[in-house]
């Protein structure tokens, strides 16, 4: 086993060196080995939307804006790991554009997600620590408490926090590697903790990198997007969407997407369960093209909305879009593209990469672009602040009709 690990490490170094060289000297060479890195100058994207939908820039000039949440007073908050801070983006005059960028606080351990708890405090998920913030009337941090600690190093360092209907906390915790047996039990899982923090437990395991976690407001069920392993070719394994089920095992690293046995570890017994291959794993509720990188998920316009960050481990780029999934306590029919335009299929260049999605207090959909630093605001049909219950909003075009 030690010799195998050494050979694997050596091979990984060789591949990394070749990829770095190819990145700078030969795009065709990269595609030949199944790699197409993100390229193109960042900038404002002319979003492609279904008929009847509209979009505008809500905020700009941010550094790597990721996941968002809405405060009890309706203000949009954003984790900005590129600037090592959290910001608030108030829209006091209701014109659909942020009035200013308010710095809430800094140094949250590269936090990429946040969520408001039932008591109005702000939870900020750092790489190795979950913080609870008390804010003043100006939306600035006045007190900070570390309420949960967990493993923070390794390949997948983003952590996503969500608040369950009973007030308990859910936290997605990605794997430390592409494919391996983990030493830390919280790796490749979603963990659960009481509202006050403290002790956590594994809720669902076998999720390689469940970046997006959201609660369906209609049922209270938690859902998670999951990024599959790399280096199995252009089309394997599929990216996935799971209902978060207590005690369930999604299979990683021995199995992917419910029925794809891992070529490296599938024959070995799981150190926790003793099972091999795809024995005892739950099937995903939806599958997507491999390497699309599903990140943020929210529920809007009678469906689920997922941001696909875009591929690197594929000869031809995929993703770089926001999809809408028809929904009834789970996806009902195939998804449709809600927002495009980030990727130029002719050149393979991109202007941005969608990362986070959230529904604002005004009923609009907000989308973060962590490459170009924008937050976009998308409305459906004639909907605008205060209109979502009106006849114009009822008569709007639907994504599936666009």
Coordinates of C-alpha atoms in Angstrom, one line a residue:
X1 CA 0.0 0.0 0.0
X2 CA 2.8 2.4 0.8
X3 CA 4.5 1.7 -2.5
X4 CA 1.2 2.3 -4.3
X5 CA 0.7 5.6 -2.5
X6 CA 4.2 6.7 -3.5
X7 CA 3.6 5.8 -7.1
X8 CA 0.3 7.6 -7.1
X9 CA 1.8 10.7 -5.6
X10 CA 4.6 10.6 -8.2
X11 CA 2.1 10.2 -11.0
X12 CA 0.1 13.1 -9.6
X13 CA 3.2 15.3 -9.6
X14 CA 4.1 14.3 -13.2
X15 CA 0.5 15.0 -14.3
X16 CA 0.5 18.4 -12.6
X17 CA 3.8 19.4 -14.3
X18 CA 2.5 18.4 -17.7
X19 CA -0.8 20.2 -17.2
X20 CA 0.9 23.4 -16.1
X21 CA 3.2 23.3 -19.1
X22 CA 0.4 22.6 -21.4
X23 CA -1.7 25.4 -19.9
X24 CA 0.9 27.9 -21.0
X25 CA 2.0 26.4 -24.3
X26 CA -0.7 24.2 -25.9
X27 CA -4.4 24.4 -25.6
X28 CA -4.9 21.5 -28.1
X29 CA -2.6 19.4 -26.0
X30 CA -4.7 20.0 -22.9
X31 CA -7.9 19.1 -24.7
X32 CA -6.2 15.9 -25.9
X33 CA -5.7 14.8 -22.3
X34 CA -9.2 15.9 -21.3
X35 CA -8.5 19.3 -19.8
X36 CA -9.9 22.7 -20.8
X37 CA -9.1 25.4 -18.2
X38 CA -11.3 28.5 -17.8
X39 CA -10.0 31.3 -20.0
X40 CA -11.2 34.6 -21.2
X41 CA -11.3 38.1 -19.7
X42 CA -13.7 38.7 -16.9
X43 CA -16.4 41.2 -17.5
X44 CA -20.1 42.0 -17.4
X45 CA -22.0 39.2 -19.2
X46 CA -24.9 39.8 -21.6
X47 CA -27.1 37.2 -20.0
X48 CA -29.2 35.0 -22.2
X49 CA -32.6 34.4 -20.6
X50 CA -36.0 32.8 -21.6
X51 CA -38.6 35.1 -23.1
X52 CA -40.2 37.3 -20.5
X53 CA -37.3 37.3 -18.1
X54 CA -35.1 40.3 -17.4
X55 CA -31.8 40.8 -15.7
X56 CA -29.6 43.7 -14.4
X57 CA -26.4 44.1 -12.5
X58 CA -27.2 44.4 -8.8
X59 CA -23.7 44.9 -7.6
X60 CA -20.2 45.0 -9.1
X61 CA -16.5 45.3 -8.1
X62 CA -16.6 42.4 -5.7
X63 CA -13.7 39.9 -5.4
X64 CA -14.8 36.3 -5.8
X65 CA -18.4 36.7 -4.4
X66 CA -19.8 33.3 -3.6
X67 CA -22.9 32.3 -1.6
X68 CA -25.5 34.7 -0.3
X69 CA -28.4 35.0 2.2
X70 CA -31.1 37.5 3.0
X71 CA -31.2 39.2 6.4
X72 CA -34.5 39.5 8.3
X73 CA -34.7 43.2 7.1
X74 CA -34.4 42.1 3.5
X75 CA -30.8 43.1 2.9
X76 CA -28.7 40.8 0.7
X77 CA -25.4 39.5 2.4
X78 CA -22.6 38.0 0.4
X79 CA -19.5 36.0 1.4
X80 CA -16.5 37.4 -0.5
X81 CA -13.6 35.1 0.0
X82 CA -11.4 36.9 -2.5
X83 CA -11.4 39.9 -0.1
X84 CA -11.5 37.7 3.1
X85 CA -14.7 39.4 4.2
X86 CA -18.5 39.4 4.3
X87 CA -20.4 42.3 2.9
X88 CA -24.0 43.6 2.9
X89 CA -25.6 45.0 -0.2
X90 CA -28.6 47.1 0.8
X91 CA -31.1 48.5 -1.7
X92 CA -32.9 51.2 0.3
X93 CA -34.6 52.9 -2.6
X94 CA -35.9 49.6 -4.1
X95 CA -34.5 50.3 -7.6
X96 CA -33.1 46.7 -8.0
X97 CA -29.5 47.9 -7.5
X98 CA -27.3 47.9 -4.4
X99 CA -26.9 51.4 -2.9
X100 CA -23.5 50.6 -1.5
X101 CA -21.2 47.8 -0.3
X102 CA -21.1 47.6 3.5
X103 CA -18.3 45.7 5.0
X104 CA -19.7 43.4 7.8
X105 CA -16.3 42.0 8.9
X106 CA -13.1 40.4 7.8
X107 CA -11.0 37.3 8.4
X108 CA -13.5 34.5 8.5
X109 CA -11.1 31.7 7.4
X110 CA -11.8 32.0 3.7
X111 CA -15.6 31.7 4.2
X112 CA -17.6 31.1 1.1
X113 CA -21.1 30.7 2.6
X114 CA -23.3 32.3 5.2
X115 CA -26.8 31.9 6.6
X116 CA -29.1 33.8 9.0
X117 CA -30.2 31.8 12.0
X118 CA -33.7 32.1 13.5
X119 CA -32.5 34.5 16.2
X120 CA -31.2 36.9 13.6
X121 CA -27.5 36.2 14.1
X122 CA -25.3 35.6 11.1
X123 CA -23.6 32.2 10.6
X124 CA -20.4 32.3 8.5
X125 CA -18.8 29.1 7.4
X126 CA -15.0 29.3 7.3
X127 CA -12.8 26.5 6.1
X128 CA -12.3 25.1 9.6
X129 CA -14.6 27.1 11.8
X130 CA -18.2 28.1 11.9
X131 CA -18.7 31.6 13.3
X132 CA -21.8 33.2 14.8
X133 CA -21.9 37.0 14.4
X134 CA -23.9 39.7 16.2
X135 CA -24.5 42.7 14.0
X136 CA -25.3 46.3 14.9
X137 CA -27.9 48.5 13.2
X138 CA -25.4 49.5 10.5
X139 CA -24.9 45.8 9.6
X140 CA -21.4 45.7 11.0
X141 CA -20.0 42.9 13.3
X142 CA -20.0 43.7 17.0
X143 CA -19.3 40.3 18.4
X144 CA -18.0 36.9 17.0
X145 CA -18.3 33.4 18.5
X146 CA -16.7 30.2 17.2
X147 CA -19.5 27.7 17.5
X148 CA -18.2 24.7 15.5
X149 CA -14.7 23.4 14.6
X150 CA -14.0 20.8 11.9
X151 CA -11.1 19.6 9.6
X152 CA -10.1 22.5 7.3
X153 CA -7.3 21.5 5.1
X154 CA -7.2 19.5 1.8
X155 CA -8.4 19.8 -1.7
X156 CA -12.0 21.0 -1.1
X157 CA -12.0 23.7 1.5
X158 CA -15.3 25.5 1.0
X159 CA -18.0 24.8 3.6
X160 CA -21.7 25.5 3.1
X161 CA -24.0 26.2 6.1
X162 CA -27.8 25.9 6.0
X163 CA -30.4 26.2 8.8
X164 CA -32.9 23.4 9.0
X165 CA -36.6 24.1 9.9
X166 CA -36.0 22.9 13.5
X167 CA -33.2 25.4 13.9
X168 CA -30.4 22.8 13.7
X169 CA -27.4 23.5 11.5
X170 CA -26.3 21.6 8.4
X171 CA -22.8 22.0 7.1
X172 CA -21.4 20.4 3.9
X173 CA -17.8 19.3 4.2
X174 CA -15.9 18.3 1.0
X175 CA -13.3 15.6 0.6
X176 CA -9.6 16.3 1.1
X177 CA -8.8 14.7 -2.3
X178 CA -10.1 13.6 -5.7
X179 CA -10.5 10.0 -4.6
X180 CA -9.2 8.4 -1.4
X181 CA -10.2 6.9 2.0
X182 CA -10.6 9.7 4.4
X183 CA -9.1 9.8 7.9
X184 CA -11.4 12.5 9.2
X185 CA -14.9 11.2 9.5
X186 CA -16.5 14.6 8.7
X187 CA -14.9 14.6 5.2
X188 CA -17.1 14.0 2.2
X189 CA -20.2 14.4 4.3
X190 CA -23.0 16.7 5.5
X191 CA -22.8 17.1 9.2
X192 CA -25.5 18.3 11.6
X193 CA -25.2 20.3 14.8
X194 CA -27.6 21.9 17.3
X195 CA -28.5 25.5 16.8
X196 CA -26.0 26.6 19.5
X197 CA -23.2 24.7 17.8
X198 CA -20.8 22.5 19.9
X199 CA -21.0 18.8 19.0
X200 CA -21.6 17.7 15.5
X201 CA -22.5 14.3 13.9
X202 CA -22.4 12.9 10.4
X203 CA -25.8 13.2 8.8
X204 CA -25.1 11.9 5.3
X205 CA -21.8 10.5 4.0
X206 CA -20.3 9.6 0.6
X207 CA -20.7 13.1 -0.9
X208 CA -17.4 14.0 -2.5
X209 CA -18.0 17.7 -2.6
X210 CA -21.6 18.8 -1.8
X211 CA -21.0 22.5 -2.3
X212 CA -24.7 23.5 -2.5
X213 CA -27.1 22.9 0.4
X214 CA -30.6 24.4 0.5
X215 CA -33.9 23.8 2.2
X216 CA -37.0 23.3 0.1
X217 CA -39.4 25.9 1.6
X218 CA -42.5 23.8 0.6
X219 CA -41.4 20.6 2.4
X220 CA -38.5 21.5 4.8
X221 CA -36.4 18.8 3.1
X222 CA -32.7 19.5 2.6
X223 CA -31.1 19.1 -0.9
X224 CA -27.4 19.0 -1.9
X225 CA -25.6 19.4 -5.2
X226 CA -22.6 17.1 -5.5
X227 CA -19.4 17.4 -7.6
X228 CA -18.2 14.0 -8.9
X229 CA -14.6 12.9 -9.1
X230 CA -12.1 13.9 -11.8
X231 CA -9.9 12.0 -14.2
X232 CA -12.4 9.4 -15.5
X233 CA -12.8 11.0 -18.9
X234 CA -15.2 13.5 -20.4
X235 CA -18.4 11.8 -19.4
X236 CA -17.9 10.0 -16.1
X237 CA -19.1 10.2 -13.5
X238 CA -22.2 12.3 -13.7
X239 CA -22.7 15.3 -11.4
X240 CA -25.6 14.7 -9.0
X241 CA -28.3 16.1 -6.8
X242 CA -29.4 14.4 -3.6
X243 CA -32.1 14.7 -1.0
X244 CA -30.2 14.8 2.3
X245 CA -31.3 11.7 4.2
X246 CA -30.1 10.9 7.7
X247 CA -27.8 7.9 7.7
X248 CA -27.6 7.6 3.9
X249 CA -24.4 6.9 2.0
X250 CA -23.9 8.3 -1.5
X251 CA -21.0 6.1 -2.1
X252 CA -17.8 8.2 -2.6
X253 CA -15.0 7.1 -3.0
X254 CA -16.0 3.6 -3.9
X255 CA -19.1 4.4 -6.0
X256 CA -20.4 7.4 -7.9
X257 CA -23.9 8.5 -8.9
X258 CA -25.4 5.3 -7.4
X259 CA -24.1 2.8 -10.0
X260 CA -20.6 3.8 -11.3
X261 CA -18.0 1.7 -9.5
X262 CA -14.8 3.6 -8.9
X263 CA -11.9 2.1 -10.9
X264 CA -9.4 2.8 -8.2
X265 CA -11.1 2.0 -4.9
X266 CA -14.3 0.3 -5.9
X267 CA -12.9 -3.2 -5.1
X268 CA -11.7 -2.3 -1.7
X269 CA -14.0 -2.5 1.4
X270 CA -15.2 0.7 2.9
X271 CA -13.3 1.2 6.2
X272 CA -16.5 2.3 7.9
X273 CA -19.1 -0.1 6.5
X274 CA -17.1 -2.9 4.9
X275 CA -19.1 -2.6 1.8
X276 CA -17.6 -2.6 -1.7
X277 CA -18.4 -1.0 -5.0
X278 CA -22.0 0.4 -5.1
X279 CA -23.4 -1.9 -2.3
X280 CA -25.7 0.0 0.0
X281 CA -25.5 3.4 -1.6
X282 CA -28.5 5.7 -2.4
X283 CA -29.2 6.8 -5.9
X284 CA -29.2 10.5 -6.8
X285 CA -32.4 12.3 -7.5
X286 CA -30.9 13.9 -10.6
X287 CA -27.8 13.5 -12.7
X288 CA -26.1 16.1 -14.9
X289 CA -23.3 16.0 -17.4
X290 CA -19.9 15.2 -15.8
X291 CA -17.7 18.0 -14.7
X292 CA -20.4 20.8 -14.9
X293 CA -19.6 21.6 -11.3
X294 CA -23.0 22.3 -9.7
X295 CA -22.6 24.8 -6.8
X296 CA -25.4 26.9 -5.4
X297 CA -29.0 25.7 -5.3
X298 CA -32.2 27.6 -4.4
X299 CA -36.0 27.3 -5.0
X300 CA -37.7 29.9 -7.3
X301 CA -40.5 30.2 -9.8
X302 CA -42.0 26.8 -9.1
X303 CA -38.7 25.0 -9.5
X304 CA -35.2 24.4 -8.2
X305 CA -32.4 26.6 -9.6
X306 CA -28.8 25.4 -9.7
X307 CA -25.6 27.3 -10.7
X308 CA -23.2 25.3 -12.7
X309 CA -19.7 26.8 -12.2
X310 CA -18.2 25.1 -15.3
X311 CA -15.7 22.4 -16.1
X312 CA -12.0 22.1 -16.3
X313 CA -11.5 18.4 -16.5
X314 CA -13.1 17.9 -19.9
X315 CA -11.9 18.4 -23.5
X316 CA -14.8 20.6 -24.3
X317 CA -16.2 23.0 -21.7
X318 CA -19.6 22.4 -20.2
X319 CA -21.6 24.2 -17.5
X320 CA -21.1 28.0 -17.0
X321 CA -24.9 28.2 -16.9
X322 CA -27.8 28.4 -14.4
X323 CA -30.5 25.7 -14.8
X324 CA -34.1 25.6 -13.7
X325 CA -35.6 22.2 -12.7
X326 CA -39.4 21.6 -12.6
X327 CA -40.1 20.6 -9.0
X328 CA -42.6 18.7 -6.8
X329 CA -40.7 17.6 -3.8
X330 CA -37.9 16.6 -6.2
X331 CA -37.2 17.1 -9.9
X332 CA -40.1 16.0 -12.1
X333 CA -38.9 16.4 -15.7
X334 CA -35.6 17.3 -17.4
X335 CA -34.1 20.7 -16.5
X336 CA -33.9 23.7 -18.9
X337 CA -31.4 26.5 -19.1
X338 CA -32.5 29.6 -17.2
X339 CA -29.4 31.8 -17.6
X340 CA -26.6 31.5 -20.2
X341 CA -24.1 33.7 -21.9
X342 CA -21.1 33.2 -19.7
X343 CA -19.4 30.8 -22.1
X344 CA -18.7 31.6 -25.8
X345 CA -19.0 28.2 -27.4
X346 CA -17.1 29.4 -30.5
X347 CA -14.0 30.4 -28.6
X348 CA -14.3 28.5 -25.3
X349 CA -13.7 31.8 -23.5
X350 CA -15.8 32.9 -20.5
X351 CA -16.7 36.3 -19.1
X352 CA -17.9 34.9 -15.8
X353 CA -18.8 31.8 -13.7
X354 CA -22.1 31.5 -11.8
X355 CA -21.5 30.4 -8.2
X356 CA -24.3 31.3 -5.8
X357 CA -28.1 31.7 -6.2
X358 CA -30.6 33.0 -3.7
X359 CA -34.1 34.4 -3.8
X360 CA -34.2 38.0 -2.5
X361 CA -36.8 39.7 -0.3
X362 CA -38.3 41.2 -3.5
X363 CA -38.8 37.8 -5.0
X364 CA -36.1 38.2 -7.6
X365 CA -33.3 35.7 -8.2
X366 CA -29.8 36.8 -7.3
X367 CA -26.8 35.1 -9.0
X368 CA -23.2 35.7 -8.0
X369 CA -20.4 35.6 -10.6
X370 CA -17.2 34.8 -8.7
X371 CA -15.0 35.3 -11.8
X372 CA -16.0 38.8 -12.8
X373 CA -17.2 40.0 -9.4
X374 CA -20.9 40.7 -10.2
X375 CA -24.2 40.0 -8.5
X376 CA -27.0 39.8 -11.1
X377 CA -30.7 40.3 -10.4
X378 CA -33.1 38.3 -12.5
X379 CA -36.9 38.8 -12.5
X380 CA -39.6 36.7 -14.2
X381 CA -41.9 38.5 -16.6
X382 CA -43.4 41.7 -15.3
X383 CA -42.4 40.8 -11.7
X384 CA -40.7 43.5 -9.6
X385 CA -40.8 44.6 -6.0
X386 CA -44.4 44.3 -4.7
X387 CA -45.8 42.8 -7.9
X388 CA -45.3 39.0 -7.4
X389 CA -48.9 38.5 -6.2
X390 CA -50.4 40.6 -9.0
X391 CA -52.0 39.6 -12.3
X392 CA -48.9 40.7 -14.3
X393 CA -46.8 38.3 -12.3
X394 CA -49.3 35.5 -12.6
X395 CA -49.2 35.8 -16.4
X396 CA -45.4 35.7 -16.7
X397 CA -43.7 33.4 -19.2
X398 CA -42.2 30.2 -17.7
X399 CA -38.6 29.0 -18.2
X400 CA -39.9 25.8 -19.8
X401 CA -41.8 28.0 -22.4
X402 CA -38.8 30.1 -23.4

